[in-house]
Short mmCIF file of C-alpha atoms and ligand atoms in Angstrom, two decimals:
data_model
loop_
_atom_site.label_atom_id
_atom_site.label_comp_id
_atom_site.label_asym_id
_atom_site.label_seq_id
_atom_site.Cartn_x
_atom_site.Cartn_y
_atom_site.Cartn_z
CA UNK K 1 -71.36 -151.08 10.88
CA UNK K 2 -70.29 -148.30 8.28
CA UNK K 3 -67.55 -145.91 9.70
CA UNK K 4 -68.57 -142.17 9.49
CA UNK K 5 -65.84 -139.81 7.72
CA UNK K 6 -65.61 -136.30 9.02
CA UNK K 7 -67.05 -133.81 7.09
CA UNK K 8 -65.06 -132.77 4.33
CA UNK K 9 -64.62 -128.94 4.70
CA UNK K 10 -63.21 -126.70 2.49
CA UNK K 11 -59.22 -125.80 3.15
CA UNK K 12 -59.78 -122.87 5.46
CA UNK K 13 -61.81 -119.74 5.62
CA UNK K 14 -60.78 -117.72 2.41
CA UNK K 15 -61.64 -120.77 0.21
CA UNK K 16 -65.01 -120.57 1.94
CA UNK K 17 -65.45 -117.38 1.37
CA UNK K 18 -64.47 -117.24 -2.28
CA UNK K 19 -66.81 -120.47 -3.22
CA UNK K 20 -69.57 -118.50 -1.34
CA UNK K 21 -69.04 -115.96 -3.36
CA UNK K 22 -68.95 -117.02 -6.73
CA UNK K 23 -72.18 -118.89 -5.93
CA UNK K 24 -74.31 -115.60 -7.00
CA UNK K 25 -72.96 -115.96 -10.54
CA UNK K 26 -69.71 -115.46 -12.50
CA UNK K 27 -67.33 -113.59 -11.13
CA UNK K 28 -63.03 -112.37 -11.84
CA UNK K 29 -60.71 -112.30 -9.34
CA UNK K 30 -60.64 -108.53 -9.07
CA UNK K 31 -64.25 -109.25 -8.29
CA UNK K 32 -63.11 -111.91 -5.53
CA UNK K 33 -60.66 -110.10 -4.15
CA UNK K 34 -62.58 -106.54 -4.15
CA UNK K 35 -65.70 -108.41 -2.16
CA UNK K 36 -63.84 -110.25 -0.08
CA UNK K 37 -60.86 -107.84 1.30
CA UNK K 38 -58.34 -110.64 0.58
CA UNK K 39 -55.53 -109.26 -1.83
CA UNK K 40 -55.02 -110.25 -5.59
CA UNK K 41 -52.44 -112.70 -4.78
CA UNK K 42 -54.55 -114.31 -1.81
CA UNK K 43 -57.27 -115.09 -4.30
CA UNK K 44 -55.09 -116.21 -7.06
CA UNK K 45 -54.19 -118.60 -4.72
CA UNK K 46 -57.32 -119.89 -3.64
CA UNK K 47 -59.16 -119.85 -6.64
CA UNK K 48 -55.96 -122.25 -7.97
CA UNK K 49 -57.08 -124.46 -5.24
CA UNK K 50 -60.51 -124.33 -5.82
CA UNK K 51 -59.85 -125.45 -9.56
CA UNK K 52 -57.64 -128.38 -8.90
CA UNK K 53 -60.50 -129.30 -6.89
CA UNK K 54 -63.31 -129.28 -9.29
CA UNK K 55 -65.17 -126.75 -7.48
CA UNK K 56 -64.88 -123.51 -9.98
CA UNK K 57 -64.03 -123.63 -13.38
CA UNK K 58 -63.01 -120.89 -15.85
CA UNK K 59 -66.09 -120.12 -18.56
CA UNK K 60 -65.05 -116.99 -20.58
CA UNK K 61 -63.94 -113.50 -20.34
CA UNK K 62 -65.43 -110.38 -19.65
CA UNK K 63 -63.88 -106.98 -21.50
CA UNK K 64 -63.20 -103.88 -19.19
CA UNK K 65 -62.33 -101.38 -21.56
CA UNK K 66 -58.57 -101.12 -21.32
CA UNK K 67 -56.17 -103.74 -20.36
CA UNK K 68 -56.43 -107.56 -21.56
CA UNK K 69 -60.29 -109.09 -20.93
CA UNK K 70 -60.57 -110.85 -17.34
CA UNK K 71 -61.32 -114.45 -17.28
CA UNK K 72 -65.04 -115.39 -15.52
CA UNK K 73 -65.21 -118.19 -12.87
CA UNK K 74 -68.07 -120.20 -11.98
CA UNK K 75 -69.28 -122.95 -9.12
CA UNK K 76 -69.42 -126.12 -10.57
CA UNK K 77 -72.50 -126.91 -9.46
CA UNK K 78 -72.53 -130.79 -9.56
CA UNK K 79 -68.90 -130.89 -8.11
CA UNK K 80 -70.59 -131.70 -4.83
CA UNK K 81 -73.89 -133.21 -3.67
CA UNK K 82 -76.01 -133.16 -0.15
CA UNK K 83 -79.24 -134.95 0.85
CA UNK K 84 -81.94 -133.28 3.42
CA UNK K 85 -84.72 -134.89 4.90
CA UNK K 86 -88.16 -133.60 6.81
CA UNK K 87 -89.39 -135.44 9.71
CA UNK K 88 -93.26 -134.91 10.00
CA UNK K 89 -95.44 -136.13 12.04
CA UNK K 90 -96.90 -138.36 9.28
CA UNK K 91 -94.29 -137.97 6.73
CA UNK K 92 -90.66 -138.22 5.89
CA UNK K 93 -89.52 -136.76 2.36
CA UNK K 94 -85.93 -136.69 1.37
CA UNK K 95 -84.35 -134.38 -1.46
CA UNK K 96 -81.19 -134.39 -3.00
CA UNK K 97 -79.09 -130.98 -3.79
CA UNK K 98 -76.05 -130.05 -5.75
CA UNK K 99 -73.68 -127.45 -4.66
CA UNK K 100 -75.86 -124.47 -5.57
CA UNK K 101 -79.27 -126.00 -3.47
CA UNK K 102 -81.23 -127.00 -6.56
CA UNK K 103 -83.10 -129.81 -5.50
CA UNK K 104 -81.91 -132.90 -8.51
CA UNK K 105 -84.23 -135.67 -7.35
CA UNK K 106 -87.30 -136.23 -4.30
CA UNK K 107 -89.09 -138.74 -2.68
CA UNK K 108 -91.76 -138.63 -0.01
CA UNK K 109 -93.64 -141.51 1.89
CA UNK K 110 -95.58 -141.99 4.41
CA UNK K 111 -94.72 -142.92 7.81
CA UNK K 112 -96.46 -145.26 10.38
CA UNK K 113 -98.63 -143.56 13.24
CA UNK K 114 -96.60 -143.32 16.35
CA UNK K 115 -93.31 -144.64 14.51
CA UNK K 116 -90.31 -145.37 17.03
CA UNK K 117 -86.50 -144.20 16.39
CA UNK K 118 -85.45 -147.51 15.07
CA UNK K 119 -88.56 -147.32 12.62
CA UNK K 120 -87.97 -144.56 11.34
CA UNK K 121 -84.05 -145.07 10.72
CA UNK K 122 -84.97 -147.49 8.45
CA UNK K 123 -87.12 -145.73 6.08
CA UNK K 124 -84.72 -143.11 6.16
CA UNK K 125 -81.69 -144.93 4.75
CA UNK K 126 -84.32 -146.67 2.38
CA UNK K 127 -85.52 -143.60 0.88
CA UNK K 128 -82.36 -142.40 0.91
CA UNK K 129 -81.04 -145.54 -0.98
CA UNK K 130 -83.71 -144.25 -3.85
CA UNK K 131 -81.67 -141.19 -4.84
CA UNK K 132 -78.77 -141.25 -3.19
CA UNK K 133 -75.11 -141.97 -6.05
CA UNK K 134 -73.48 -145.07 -5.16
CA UNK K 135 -69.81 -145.02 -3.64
CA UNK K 136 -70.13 -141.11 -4.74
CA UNK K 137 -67.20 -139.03 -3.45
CA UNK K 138 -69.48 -136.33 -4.11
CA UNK K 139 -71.75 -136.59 -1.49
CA UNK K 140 -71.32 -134.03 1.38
CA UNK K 141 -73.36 -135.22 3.66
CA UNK K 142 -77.42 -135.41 5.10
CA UNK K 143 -79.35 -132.95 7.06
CA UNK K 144 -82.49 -133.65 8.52
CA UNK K 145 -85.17 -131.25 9.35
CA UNK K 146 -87.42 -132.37 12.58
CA UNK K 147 -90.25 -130.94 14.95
CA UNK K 148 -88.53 -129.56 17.68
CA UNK K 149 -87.54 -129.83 20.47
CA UNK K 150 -84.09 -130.82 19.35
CA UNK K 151 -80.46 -129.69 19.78
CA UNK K 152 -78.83 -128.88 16.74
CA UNK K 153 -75.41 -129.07 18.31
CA UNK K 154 -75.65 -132.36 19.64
CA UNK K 155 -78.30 -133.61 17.15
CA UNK K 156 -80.62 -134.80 19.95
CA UNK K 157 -84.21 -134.94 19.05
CA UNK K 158 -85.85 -134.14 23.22
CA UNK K 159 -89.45 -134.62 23.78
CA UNK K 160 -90.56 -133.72 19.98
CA UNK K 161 -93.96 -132.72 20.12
CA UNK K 162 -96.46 -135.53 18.64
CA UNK K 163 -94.26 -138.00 18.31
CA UNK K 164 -94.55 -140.99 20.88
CA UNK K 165 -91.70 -142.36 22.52
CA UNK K 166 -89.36 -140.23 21.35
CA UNK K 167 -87.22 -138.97 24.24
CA UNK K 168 -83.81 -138.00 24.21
CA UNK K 169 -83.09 -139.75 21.10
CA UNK K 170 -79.41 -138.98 19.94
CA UNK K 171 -80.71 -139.11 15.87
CA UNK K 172 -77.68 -137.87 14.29
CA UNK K 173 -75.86 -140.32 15.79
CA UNK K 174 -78.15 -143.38 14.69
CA UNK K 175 -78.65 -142.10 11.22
CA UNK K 176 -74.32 -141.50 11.15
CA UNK K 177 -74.07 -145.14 11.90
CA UNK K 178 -76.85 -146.36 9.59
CA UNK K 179 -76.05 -143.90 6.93
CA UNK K 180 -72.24 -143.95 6.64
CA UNK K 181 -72.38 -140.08 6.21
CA UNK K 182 -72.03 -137.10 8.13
CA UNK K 183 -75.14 -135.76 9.33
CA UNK K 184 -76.62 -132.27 11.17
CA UNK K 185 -80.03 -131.94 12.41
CA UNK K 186 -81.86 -129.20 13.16
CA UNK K 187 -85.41 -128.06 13.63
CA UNK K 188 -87.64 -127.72 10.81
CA UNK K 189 -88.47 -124.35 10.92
CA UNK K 190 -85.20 -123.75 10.98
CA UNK K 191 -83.88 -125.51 7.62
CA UNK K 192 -86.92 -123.78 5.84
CA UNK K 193 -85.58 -120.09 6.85
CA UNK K 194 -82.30 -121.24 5.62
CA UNK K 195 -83.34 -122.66 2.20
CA UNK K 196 -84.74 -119.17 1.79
CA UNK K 197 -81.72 -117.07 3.05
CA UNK K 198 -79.38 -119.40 0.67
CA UNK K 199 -81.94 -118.56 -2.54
CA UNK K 200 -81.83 -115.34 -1.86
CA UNK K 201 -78.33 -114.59 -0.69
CA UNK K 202 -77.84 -111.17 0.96
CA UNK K 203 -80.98 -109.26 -0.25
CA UNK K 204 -82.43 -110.98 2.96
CA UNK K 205 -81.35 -110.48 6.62
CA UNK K 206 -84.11 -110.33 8.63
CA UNK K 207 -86.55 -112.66 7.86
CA UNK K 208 -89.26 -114.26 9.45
CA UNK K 209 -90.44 -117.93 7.93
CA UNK K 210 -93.78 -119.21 9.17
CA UNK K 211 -94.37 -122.76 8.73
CA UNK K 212 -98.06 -123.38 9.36
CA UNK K 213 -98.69 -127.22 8.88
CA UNK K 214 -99.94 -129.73 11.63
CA UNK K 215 -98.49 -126.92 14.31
CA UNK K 216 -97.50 -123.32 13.55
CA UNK K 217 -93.44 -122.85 14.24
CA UNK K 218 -91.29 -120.16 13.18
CA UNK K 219 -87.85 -119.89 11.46
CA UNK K 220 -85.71 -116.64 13.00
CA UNK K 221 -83.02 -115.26 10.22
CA UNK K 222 -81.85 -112.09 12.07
CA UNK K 223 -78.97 -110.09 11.18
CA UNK K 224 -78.13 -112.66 7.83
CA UNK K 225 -77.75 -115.73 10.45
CA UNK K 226 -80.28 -118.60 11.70
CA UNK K 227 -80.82 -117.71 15.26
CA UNK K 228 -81.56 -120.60 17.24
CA UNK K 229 -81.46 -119.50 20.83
CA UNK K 230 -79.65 -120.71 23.57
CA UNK K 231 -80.97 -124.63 23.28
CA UNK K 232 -82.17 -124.58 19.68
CA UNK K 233 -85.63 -124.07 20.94
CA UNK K 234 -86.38 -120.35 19.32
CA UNK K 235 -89.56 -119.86 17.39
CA UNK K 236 -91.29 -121.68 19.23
CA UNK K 237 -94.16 -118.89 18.08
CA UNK K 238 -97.13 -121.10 17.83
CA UNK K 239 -96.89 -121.07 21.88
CA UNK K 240 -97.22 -117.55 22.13
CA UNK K 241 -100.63 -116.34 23.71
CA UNK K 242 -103.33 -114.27 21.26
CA UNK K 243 -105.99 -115.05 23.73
CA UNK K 244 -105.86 -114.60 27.59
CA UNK K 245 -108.88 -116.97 28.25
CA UNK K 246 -108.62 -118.76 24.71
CA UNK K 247 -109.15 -122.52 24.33
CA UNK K 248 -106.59 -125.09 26.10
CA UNK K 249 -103.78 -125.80 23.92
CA UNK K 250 -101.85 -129.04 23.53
CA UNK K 251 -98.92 -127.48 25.01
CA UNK K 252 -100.93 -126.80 28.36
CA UNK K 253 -101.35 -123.09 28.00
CA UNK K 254 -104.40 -121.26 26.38
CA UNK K 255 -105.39 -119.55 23.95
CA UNK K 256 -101.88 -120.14 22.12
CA UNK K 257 -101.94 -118.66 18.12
CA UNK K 258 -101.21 -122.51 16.94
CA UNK K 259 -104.74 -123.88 18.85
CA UNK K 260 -106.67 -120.67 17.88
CA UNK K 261 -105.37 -120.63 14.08
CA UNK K 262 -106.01 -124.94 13.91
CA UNK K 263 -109.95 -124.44 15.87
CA UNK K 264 -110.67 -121.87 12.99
CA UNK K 265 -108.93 -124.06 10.35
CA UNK K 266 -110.80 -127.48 11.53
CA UNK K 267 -114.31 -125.58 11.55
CA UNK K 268 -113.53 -124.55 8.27
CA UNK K 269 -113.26 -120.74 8.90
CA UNK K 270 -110.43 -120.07 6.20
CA UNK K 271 -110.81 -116.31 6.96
CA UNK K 272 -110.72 -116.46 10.64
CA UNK K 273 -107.65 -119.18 10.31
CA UNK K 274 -105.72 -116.81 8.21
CA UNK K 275 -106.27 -113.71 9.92
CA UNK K 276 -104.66 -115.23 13.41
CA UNK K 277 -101.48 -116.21 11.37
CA UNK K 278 -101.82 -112.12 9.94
CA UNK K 279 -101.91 -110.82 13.81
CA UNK K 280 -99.36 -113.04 15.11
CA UNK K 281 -96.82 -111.78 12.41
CA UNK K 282 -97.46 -108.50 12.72
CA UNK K 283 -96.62 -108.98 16.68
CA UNK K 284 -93.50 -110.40 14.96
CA UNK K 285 -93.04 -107.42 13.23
CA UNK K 286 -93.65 -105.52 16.11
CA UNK K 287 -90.80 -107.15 17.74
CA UNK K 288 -88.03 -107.58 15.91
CA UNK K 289 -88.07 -105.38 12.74
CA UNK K 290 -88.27 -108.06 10.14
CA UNK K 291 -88.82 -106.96 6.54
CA UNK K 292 -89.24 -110.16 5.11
CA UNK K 293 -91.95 -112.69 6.13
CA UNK K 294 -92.40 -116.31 4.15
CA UNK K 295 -95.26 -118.54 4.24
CA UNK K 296 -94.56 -122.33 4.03
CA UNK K 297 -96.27 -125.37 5.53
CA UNK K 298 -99.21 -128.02 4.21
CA UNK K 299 -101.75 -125.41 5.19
CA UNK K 300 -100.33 -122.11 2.81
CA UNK K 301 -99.48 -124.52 0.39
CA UNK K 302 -103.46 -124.95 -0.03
CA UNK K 303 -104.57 -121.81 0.15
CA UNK K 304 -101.70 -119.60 -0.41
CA UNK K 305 -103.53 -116.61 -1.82
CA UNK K 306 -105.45 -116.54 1.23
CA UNK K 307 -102.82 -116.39 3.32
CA UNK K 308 -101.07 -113.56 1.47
CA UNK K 309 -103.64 -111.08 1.59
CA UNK K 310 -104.57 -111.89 4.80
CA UNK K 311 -101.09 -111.35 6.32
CA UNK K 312 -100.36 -108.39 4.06
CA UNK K 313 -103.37 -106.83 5.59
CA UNK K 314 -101.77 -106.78 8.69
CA UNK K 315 -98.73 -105.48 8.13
CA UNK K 316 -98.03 -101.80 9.10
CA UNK K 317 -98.90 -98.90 7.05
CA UNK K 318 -95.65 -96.68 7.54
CA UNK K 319 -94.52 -95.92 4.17
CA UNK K 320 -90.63 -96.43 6.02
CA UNK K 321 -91.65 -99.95 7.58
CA UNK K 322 -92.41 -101.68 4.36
CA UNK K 323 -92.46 -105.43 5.03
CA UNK K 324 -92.37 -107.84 1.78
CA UNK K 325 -94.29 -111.03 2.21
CA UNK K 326 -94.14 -114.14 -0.23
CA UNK K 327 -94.99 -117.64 -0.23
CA UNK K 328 -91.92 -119.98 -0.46
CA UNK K 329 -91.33 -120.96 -4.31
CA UNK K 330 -89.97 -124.11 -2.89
CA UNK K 331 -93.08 -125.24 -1.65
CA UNK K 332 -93.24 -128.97 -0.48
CA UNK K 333 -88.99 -128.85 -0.75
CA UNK K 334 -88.51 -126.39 1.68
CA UNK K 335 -87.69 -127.86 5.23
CA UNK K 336 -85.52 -130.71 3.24
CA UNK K 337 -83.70 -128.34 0.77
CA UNK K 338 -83.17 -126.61 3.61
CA UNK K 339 -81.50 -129.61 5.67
CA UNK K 340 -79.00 -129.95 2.74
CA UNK K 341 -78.52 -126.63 2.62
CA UNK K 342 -77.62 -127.00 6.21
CA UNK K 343 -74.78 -129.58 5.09
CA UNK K 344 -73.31 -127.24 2.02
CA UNK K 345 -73.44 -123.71 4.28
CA UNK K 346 -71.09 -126.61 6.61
CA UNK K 347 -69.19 -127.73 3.32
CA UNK K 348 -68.98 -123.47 2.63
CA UNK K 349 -67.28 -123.39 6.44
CA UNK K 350 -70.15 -120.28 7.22
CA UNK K 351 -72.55 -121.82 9.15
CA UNK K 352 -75.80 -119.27 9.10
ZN1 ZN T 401 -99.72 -123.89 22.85
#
């Protein structure tokens, strides 16, 4: 049985902060130390460390009128590596990231209807095998991106919706043991708002990710930071009811947003389908001030223009509530670019 080394986190908090920082692009270290709040000789300090490491490197100077030029530092991208996996229902893809979140290599295959834990641990570490370095001191770690419900602290996957048999299943701990890596998991939704708060960096705070596949789930960034909830079970928002005396719904309620948008979208009513993702995230809107919504998930991914209109329709007319909504660039990468981003925002000690 491989032994599982802790995670290997940077030196403290400044280092963190100064490698999250020069992850937007080159920066000095009056830059560093003027974003940060540390002083000059703080940074000099840390940025020495982060050399020696390998993680930043010197690449030039940059004039400022008078006084000597100041030297530029960048993240070394490929000083570090992560791996992220989505769970589906049908389908387990794995990516692998450098330090920066661009996705070097992917896999996807299927997986067996009503696949067990030990199942599904296998064709994990054997996709993983297929792009994973050998003995590669590199490698941060794996985070995997599941249907809920799950507890991201403990890495317990509870009674995840659709998939048979799985109860209480303590998956970071079995993938630890067969991987020989650190690993965090967390739900999907989840990773996918993260991949797009790391792409985009501060411009986005409060953001809304919709991830409309086999279910409809949502990914909460409020205030710059994933919010999970209490037991990792926020966004649960395609259990939310449109419809007082809708259709039943597989969760036992009726007339929930996921079983109204999936009737439409099974009877072929694109327009219909669409428009009940639009209302939902206006209520969304509504509720917690978002400016940003993203569309991900199998179903945008095949219609994605229909999606945006139709959700930009909804959105409120006040000139001072503008709300900008996009369809994730990432598209099939999201939810396990996200799960590795999940292992470098560890690496960067600022969980978000
Ligand atoms: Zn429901």
């Amino acid at each position: 049985m491989a032994t599982v080394p802790n995670l290997r986190f940077l030196r403290g908090y400044n280092d963190a902060v100064v490698l999250g920082l020069a992850r937007s692009g080159a920066v000095t270290r009056v830059d560093l130390a003027e974003r940060s709040g540390l002083t000059p000789q703080a940074v000099s300090k840390v940025v020495g460390r982060l050399i020696a490491d390998g993680l930043l490197v010197e690449t030039g100077t940059r004039n400022v009128g008078v006084g000597k030029p100041r030297t530029l530092l960048s993240l070394v991208a490929d000083s570090r590596l992560a791996l992220g996996a989505q769970v589906e229902r049908d389908e387990l893809r794995v990516v692998l990231t450098d330090l920066a979140g661009t996705v070097l290599d992917r896999v996807h295959a299927p997986l067996p209807r009503d696949y067990d834990p030990p199942t599904f641990i296998a064709e994990l570490a054997r996709l993983i095998a297929l792009v994973r370095p050998v003995d590669d001191e590199r490698l941060l770690g794996a985070g995997i991106g599941i249907v809920g419900p799950v507890d991201h602290r403990t890495g317990v996957v509870h009674d995840a919706t659709g998939l048979v048999g799985w109860h209480d299943v303590p998956l970071r701990e079995l993938a630890e043991r067969s991987l020989g890596l650190p690993v965090v998991v967390d739900k999907d939704t989840n990773t996918a708002v993260l991949a797009e708060a790391w792409r985009r960096g501060d411009a986005v705070r409060d953001a809304v990710l919709v991830l409309v596949g086999t279910g409809v789930g949502v990914g909460l960034l409020l205030d710059g930071r994933v919010y999970r909830g209490a037991r990792t079970n926020a966004g649960e928002f395609g259990h939310t009811t449109l419809s007082l005396d809708g259709p039943k719904c597989v969760c036992g309620r009726t007339g929930c947003v996921e079983v109204l948008h999936n009737l439409a979208a099974a009877a072929g009513d694109l327009a219909e389908a669409t428009s009940i993702v639009g209302t939902a995230m206006a209520d969304l809107v509504q509720l917690l001030d978002i400016d940003h919504i993203v569309l991900a998930g199998r179903a945008v991914l095949a219609a994605p223009a229909d999606y945006l209109s139709a959700v930009r329709a909804k959105m409120p007319r006040d000139d001072w509530l503008p709300v900008d909504v996009s369809v994730t660039p990432l598209g099939d990468d999201v939810v396990a670019a996200g799960a590795a981003m999940l292992v470098l925002s560890e690496f960067y000690g600022r969980p978000r």
